[in-house]
Short mmCIF file of C-alpha atoms and ligand atoms in Angstrom, two decimals:
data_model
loop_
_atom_site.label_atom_id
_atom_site.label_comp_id
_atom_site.label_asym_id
_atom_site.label_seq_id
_atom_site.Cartn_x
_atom_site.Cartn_y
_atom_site.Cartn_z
CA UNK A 1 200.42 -16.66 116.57
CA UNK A 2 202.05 -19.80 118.65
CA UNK A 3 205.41 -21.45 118.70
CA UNK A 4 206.45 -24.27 120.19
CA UNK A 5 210.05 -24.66 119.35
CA UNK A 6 212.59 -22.21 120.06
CA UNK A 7 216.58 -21.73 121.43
CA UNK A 8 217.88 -19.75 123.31
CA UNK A 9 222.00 -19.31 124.47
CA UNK A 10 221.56 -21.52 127.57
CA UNK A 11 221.54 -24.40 124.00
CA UNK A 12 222.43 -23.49 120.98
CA UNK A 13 220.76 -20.67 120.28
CA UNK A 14 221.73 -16.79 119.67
CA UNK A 15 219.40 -14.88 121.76
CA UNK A 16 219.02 -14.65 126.06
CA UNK A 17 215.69 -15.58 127.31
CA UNK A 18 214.89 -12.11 127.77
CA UNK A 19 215.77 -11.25 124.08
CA UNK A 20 214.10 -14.09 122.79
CA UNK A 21 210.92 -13.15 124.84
CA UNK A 22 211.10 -9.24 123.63
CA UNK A 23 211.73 -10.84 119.70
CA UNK A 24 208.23 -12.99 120.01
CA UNK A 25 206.32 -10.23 121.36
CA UNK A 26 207.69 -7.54 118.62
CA UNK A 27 206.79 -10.58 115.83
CA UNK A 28 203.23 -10.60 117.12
CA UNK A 29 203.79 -14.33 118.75
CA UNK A 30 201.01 -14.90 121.96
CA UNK A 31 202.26 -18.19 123.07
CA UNK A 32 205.77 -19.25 122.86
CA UNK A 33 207.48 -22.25 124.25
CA UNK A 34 211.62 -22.35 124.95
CA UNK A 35 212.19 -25.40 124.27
CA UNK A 36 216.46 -25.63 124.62
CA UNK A 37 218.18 -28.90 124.02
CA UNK A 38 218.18 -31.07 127.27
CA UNK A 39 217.44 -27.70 129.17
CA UNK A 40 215.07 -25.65 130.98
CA UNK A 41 217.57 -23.10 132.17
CA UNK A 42 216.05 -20.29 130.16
CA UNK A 43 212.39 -21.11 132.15
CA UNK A 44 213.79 -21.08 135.96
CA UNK A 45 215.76 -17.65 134.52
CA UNK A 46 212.25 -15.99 133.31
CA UNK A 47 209.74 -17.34 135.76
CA UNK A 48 210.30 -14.39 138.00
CA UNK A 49 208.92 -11.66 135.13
CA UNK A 50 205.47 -14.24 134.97
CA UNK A 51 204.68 -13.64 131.57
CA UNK A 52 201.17 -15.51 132.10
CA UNK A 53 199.24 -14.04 129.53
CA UNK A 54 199.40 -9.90 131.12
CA UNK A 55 198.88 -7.32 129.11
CA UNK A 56 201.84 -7.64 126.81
CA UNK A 57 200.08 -11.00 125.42
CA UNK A 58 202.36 -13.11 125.48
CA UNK A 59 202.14 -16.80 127.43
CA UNK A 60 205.61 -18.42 128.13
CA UNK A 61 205.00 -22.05 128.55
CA UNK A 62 206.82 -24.73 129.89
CA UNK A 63 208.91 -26.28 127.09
CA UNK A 64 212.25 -28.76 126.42
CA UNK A 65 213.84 -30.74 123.64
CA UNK A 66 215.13 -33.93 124.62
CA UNK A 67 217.61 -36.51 122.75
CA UNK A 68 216.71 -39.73 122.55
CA UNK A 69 217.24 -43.14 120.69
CA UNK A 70 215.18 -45.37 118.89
CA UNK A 71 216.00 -48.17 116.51
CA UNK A 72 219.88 -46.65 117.29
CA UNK A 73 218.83 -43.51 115.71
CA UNK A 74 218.70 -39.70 117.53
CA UNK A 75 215.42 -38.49 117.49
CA UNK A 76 214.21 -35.25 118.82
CA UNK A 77 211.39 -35.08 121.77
CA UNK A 78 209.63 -32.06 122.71
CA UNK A 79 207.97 -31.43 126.14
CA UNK A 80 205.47 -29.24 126.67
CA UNK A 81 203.69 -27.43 130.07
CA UNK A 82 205.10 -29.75 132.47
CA UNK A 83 206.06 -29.14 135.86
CA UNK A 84 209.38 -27.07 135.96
CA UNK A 85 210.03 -28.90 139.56
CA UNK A 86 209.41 -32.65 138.82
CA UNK A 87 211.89 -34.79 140.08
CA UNK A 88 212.35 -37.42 137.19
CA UNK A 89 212.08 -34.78 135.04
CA UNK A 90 215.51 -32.71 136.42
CA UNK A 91 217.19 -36.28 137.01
CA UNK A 92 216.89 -37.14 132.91
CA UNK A 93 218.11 -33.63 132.12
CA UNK A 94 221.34 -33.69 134.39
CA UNK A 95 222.01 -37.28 133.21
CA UNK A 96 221.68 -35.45 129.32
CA UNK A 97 223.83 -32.30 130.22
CA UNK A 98 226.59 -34.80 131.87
CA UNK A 99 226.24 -37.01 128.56
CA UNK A 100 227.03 -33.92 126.68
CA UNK A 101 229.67 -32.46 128.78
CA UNK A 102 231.66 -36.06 128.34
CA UNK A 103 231.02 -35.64 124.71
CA UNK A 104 232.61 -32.25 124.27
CA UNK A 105 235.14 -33.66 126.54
CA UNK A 106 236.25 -36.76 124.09
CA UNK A 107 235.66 -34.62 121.31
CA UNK A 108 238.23 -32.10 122.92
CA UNK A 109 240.26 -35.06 123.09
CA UNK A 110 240.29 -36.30 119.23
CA UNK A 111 240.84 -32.47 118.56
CA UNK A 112 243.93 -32.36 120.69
CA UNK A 113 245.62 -35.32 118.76
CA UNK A 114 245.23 -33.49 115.46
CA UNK A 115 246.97 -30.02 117.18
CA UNK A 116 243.67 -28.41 117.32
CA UNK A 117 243.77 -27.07 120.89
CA UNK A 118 241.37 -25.12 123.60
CA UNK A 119 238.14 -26.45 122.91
CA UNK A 120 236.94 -27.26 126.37
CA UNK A 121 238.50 -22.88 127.30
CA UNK A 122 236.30 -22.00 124.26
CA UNK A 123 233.17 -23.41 125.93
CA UNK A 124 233.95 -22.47 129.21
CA UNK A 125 232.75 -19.15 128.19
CA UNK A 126 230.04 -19.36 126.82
CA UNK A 127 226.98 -18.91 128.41
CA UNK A 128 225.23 -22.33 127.49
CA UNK A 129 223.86 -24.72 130.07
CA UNK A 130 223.82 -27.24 127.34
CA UNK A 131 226.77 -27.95 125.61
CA UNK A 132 226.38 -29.01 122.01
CA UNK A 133 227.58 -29.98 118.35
CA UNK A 134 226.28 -26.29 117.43
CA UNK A 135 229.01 -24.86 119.70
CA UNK A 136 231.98 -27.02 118.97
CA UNK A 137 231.21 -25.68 115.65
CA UNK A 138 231.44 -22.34 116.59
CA UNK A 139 235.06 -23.09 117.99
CA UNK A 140 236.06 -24.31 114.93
CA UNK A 141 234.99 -21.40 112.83
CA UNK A 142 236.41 -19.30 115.00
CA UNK A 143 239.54 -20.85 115.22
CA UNK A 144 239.68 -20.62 111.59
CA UNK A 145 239.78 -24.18 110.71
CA UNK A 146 236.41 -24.22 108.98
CA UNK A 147 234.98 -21.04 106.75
CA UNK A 148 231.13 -22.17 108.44
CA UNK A 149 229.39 -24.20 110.98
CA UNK A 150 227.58 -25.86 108.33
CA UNK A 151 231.05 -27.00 107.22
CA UNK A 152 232.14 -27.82 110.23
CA UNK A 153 229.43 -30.34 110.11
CA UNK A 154 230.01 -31.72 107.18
CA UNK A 155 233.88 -31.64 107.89
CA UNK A 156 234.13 -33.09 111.31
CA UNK A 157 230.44 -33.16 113.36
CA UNK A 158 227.90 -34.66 111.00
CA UNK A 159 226.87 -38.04 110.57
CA UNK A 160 230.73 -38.74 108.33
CA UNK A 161 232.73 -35.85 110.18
CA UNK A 162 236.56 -36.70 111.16
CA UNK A 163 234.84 -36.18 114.53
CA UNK A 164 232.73 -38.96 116.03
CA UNK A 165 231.59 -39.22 119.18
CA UNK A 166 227.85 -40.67 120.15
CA UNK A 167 225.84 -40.44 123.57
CA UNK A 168 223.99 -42.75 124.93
CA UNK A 169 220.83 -40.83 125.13
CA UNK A 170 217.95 -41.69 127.47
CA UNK A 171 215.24 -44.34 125.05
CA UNK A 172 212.09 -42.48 123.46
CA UNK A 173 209.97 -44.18 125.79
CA UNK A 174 211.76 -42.90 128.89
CA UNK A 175 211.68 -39.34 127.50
CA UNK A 176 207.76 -39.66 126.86
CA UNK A 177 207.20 -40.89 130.17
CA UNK A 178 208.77 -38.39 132.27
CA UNK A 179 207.04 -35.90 130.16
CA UNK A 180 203.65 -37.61 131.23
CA UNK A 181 204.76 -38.15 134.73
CA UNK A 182 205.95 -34.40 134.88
CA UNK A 183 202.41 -33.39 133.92
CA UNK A 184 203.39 -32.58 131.07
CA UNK A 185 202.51 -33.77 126.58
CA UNK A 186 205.07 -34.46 124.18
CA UNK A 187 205.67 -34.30 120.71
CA UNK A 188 207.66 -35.68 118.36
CA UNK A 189 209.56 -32.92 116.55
CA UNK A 190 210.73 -32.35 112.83
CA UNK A 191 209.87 -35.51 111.95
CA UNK A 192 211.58 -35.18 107.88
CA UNK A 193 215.02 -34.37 109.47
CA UNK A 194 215.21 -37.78 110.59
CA UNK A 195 216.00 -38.98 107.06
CA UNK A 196 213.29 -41.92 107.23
CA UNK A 197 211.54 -43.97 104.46
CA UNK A 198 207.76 -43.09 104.53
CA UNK A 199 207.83 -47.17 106.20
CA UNK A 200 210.03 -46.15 108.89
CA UNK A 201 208.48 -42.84 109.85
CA UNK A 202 204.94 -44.68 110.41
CA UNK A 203 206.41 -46.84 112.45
CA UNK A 204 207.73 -44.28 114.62
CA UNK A 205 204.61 -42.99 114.54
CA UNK A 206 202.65 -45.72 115.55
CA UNK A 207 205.33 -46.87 118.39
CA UNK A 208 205.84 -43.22 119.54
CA UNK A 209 202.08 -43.30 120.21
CA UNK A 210 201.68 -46.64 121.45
CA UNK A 211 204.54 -45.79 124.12
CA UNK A 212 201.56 -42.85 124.70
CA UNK A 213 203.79 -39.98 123.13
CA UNK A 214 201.00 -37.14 122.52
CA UNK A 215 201.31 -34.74 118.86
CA UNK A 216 203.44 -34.66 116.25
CA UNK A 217 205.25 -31.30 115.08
CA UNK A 218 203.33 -31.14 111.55
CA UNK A 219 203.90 -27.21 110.45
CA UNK A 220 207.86 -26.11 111.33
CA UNK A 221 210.62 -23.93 109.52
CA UNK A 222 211.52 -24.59 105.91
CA UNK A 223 208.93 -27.36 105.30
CA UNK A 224 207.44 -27.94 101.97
CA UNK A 225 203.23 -27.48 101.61
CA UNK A 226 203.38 -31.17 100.27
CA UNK A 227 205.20 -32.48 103.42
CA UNK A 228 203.04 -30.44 105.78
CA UNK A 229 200.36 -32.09 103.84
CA UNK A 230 201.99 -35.76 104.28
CA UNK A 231 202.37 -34.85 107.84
CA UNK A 232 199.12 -33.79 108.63
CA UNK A 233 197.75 -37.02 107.38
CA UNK A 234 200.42 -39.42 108.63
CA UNK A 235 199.59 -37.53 112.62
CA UNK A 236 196.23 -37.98 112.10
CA UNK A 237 196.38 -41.66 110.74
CA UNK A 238 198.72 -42.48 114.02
CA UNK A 239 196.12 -40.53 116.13
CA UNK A 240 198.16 -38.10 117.43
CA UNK A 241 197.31 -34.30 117.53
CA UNK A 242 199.84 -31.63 115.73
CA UNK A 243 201.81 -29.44 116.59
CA UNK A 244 204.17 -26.04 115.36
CA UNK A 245 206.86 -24.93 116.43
CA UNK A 246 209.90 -22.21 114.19
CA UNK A 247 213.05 -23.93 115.87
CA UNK A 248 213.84 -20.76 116.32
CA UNK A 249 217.78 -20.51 117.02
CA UNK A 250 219.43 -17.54 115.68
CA UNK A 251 218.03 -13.85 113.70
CA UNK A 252 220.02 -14.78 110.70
CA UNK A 253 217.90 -17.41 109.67
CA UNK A 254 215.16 -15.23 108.13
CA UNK A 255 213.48 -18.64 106.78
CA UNK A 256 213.19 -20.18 110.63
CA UNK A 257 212.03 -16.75 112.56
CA UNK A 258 209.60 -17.13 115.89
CA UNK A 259 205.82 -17.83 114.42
CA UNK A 260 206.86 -18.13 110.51
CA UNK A 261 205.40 -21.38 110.36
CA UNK A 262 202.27 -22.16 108.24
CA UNK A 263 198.50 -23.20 108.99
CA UNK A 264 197.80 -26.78 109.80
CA UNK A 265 196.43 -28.39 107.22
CA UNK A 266 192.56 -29.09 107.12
CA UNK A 267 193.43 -32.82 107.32
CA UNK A 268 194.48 -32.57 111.27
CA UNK A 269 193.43 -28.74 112.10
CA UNK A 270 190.66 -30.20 114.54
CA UNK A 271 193.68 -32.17 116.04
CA UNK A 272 195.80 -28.86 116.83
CA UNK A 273 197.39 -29.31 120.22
CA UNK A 274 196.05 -26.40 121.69
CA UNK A 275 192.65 -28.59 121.81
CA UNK A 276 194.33 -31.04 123.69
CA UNK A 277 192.85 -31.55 127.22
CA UNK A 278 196.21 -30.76 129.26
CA UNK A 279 196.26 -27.88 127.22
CA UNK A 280 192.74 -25.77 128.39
CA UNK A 281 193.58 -27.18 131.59
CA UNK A 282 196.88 -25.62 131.87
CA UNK A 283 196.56 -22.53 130.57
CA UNK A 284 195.19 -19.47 132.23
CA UNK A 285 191.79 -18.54 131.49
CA UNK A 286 192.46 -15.20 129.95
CA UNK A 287 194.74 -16.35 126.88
CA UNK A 288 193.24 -15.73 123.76
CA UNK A 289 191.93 -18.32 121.63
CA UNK A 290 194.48 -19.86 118.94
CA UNK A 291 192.61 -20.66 115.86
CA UNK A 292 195.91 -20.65 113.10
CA UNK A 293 198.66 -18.57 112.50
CA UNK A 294 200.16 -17.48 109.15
CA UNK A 295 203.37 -17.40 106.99
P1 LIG B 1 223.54 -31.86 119.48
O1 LIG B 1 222.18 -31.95 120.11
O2 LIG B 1 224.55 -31.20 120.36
O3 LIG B 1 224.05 -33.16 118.92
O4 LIG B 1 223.42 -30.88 118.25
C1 LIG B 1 222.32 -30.89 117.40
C2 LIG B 1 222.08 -29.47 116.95
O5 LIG B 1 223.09 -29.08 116.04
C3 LIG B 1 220.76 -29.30 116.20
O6 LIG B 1 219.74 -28.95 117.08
C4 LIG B 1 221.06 -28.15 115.29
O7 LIG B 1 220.83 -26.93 115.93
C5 LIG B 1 222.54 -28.27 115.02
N1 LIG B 1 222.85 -28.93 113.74
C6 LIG B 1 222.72 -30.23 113.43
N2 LIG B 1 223.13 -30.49 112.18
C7 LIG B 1 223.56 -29.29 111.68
C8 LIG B 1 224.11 -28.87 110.45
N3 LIG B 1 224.33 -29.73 109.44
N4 LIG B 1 224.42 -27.57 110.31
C9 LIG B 1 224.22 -26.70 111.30
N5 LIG B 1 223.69 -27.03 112.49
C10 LIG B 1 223.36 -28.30 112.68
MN1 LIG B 2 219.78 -26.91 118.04
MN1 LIG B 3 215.82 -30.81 117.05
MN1 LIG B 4 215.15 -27.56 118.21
#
């Protein structure tokens, strides 16, 4: 089993790195990429144990999820086995985590007017490198304003919340350049939650790849066989290979656990990103061969 997409605390996810690591290995899961928002805390924490493909069987690779804009709209870029130490690379994440830290900040700020105090206390604690919506909606369950996170984004954080408060996130084409300059491929994740016209998404597609972005996340959580089936087409009409990934971010989500994503479908299975050249050259030579993984 692989997965490409997963949280852990240092975003907005449940688990530690270490917990996360154990949960993968107990699901049967060989490779597994953190991918945190705007983060690769969790991979500078874990590097030390060098989980490159030893006898427990599981490969950690390289693996973020950056914000970025296109057409005015947040889209979701994944990175995959780049270099940890590039330059470029650390300078677009600090400029992120900054972004997000002055977003929490206003967003403290709107809070305070309405009497709703000790946001910016509440994520003092936590133990998240990157700050995000996730946790300000933690606070506000918490503080008993809203019975759920899910309605404390429909309430105040979503797209019509009370709360509004946008970042000026790095362009798609600057995060899929630093990717490639890092060493590294990226893909274009959960491309349905983006709430585009079948029009719109190709032309993501096609610009994503013409700005030399690299796959498209084509099996993930929660996604309908006929989508997959859509998506497997529309990556391999745009020429770009596919990839899978659980965005794994918490153990109560039994529908979006580490590996529970379904095969690739036959229309892009040659395409799987695991064939991609970066990939073979990357990876050590005694990781077993990925030919699918099931439900
Ligand atoms: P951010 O990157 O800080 O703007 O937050 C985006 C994250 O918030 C996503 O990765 C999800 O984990 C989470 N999220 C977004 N929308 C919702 C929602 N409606 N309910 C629960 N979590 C959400
Ligand atoms: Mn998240
Ligand atoms: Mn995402
Ligand atoms: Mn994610």
């Amino acid at each position: 089993m692989i997965d490409l997409h997963s949280h852990t605390y240092l975003s907005d996810g449940e688990l530690s790195p270490e917990a996360l690591v154990a949960r993968a290995q107990q699901l049967g899961v060989r490779q597994l990429a953190i991918t945190d928002h705007d983060s690769i805390a969790a991979h500078r924490r874990l590097a030390p144990l060098a989980l490159d493909g030893n006898g427990d069987g599981l490969t950690l690779l390289s693996g973020v999820e950056i914000s970025a804009h296109w057409e005015g709209r947040e889209i979701h870029i994944v990175g995959l086995l780049f270099d940890l130490d590039n330059p470029a690379l650390n300078a677009l994440l600090a400029r992120q985590q900054a972004l997000r830290h002055e977003r929490a900040q206003d967003i403290a700020r709107q809070l305070d007017k309405t009497g709703i105090t000790g946001l910016m206390t509440y994520l003092a604690q936590l133990p998240c490198e990157s700050v995000g919506r996730s946790h300000i909606a933690g606070f506000l369950v918490d503080a008993g304003h809203v019975g759920s996170k899910q309605q404390a984004f429909s309430k105040y954080l979503g797209k019509r919340g009370r709360l509004q408060s946008s970042i000026p996130w790095c362009s798609m084409g600057d995060a899929v350049n630093v990717i490639r300059e890092a060493g590294g491929i990226s893909v274009l994740a959960h491309p349905d939650r983006y709430a585009f016209n079948r029009a719109r998404l190709r032309r993501l597609l096609a610009e994503f790849a013409q700005c030399r972005g690299d796959a498209l996340e084509v099996s993930y959580s929660n996604l309908h066989p006929e989508k997959l089936a859509m998506l497997g087409t529309l990556a391999t009409e745009a020429g770009l290979w596919a990839s899978v990934g659980s965005d794994f971010h918490t153990p109560d989500n039994s529908w979006m656990d580490l590996g529970r994503i379904r095969q690739l479908p036959a229309a892009c299975a040659d395409r799987a990103i695991w064939y991609h050249p970066r990939w073979s050259a990357e990876l050590p030579a005694n990781v077993p061969a990925v030919s699918g993984q099931g439900m």
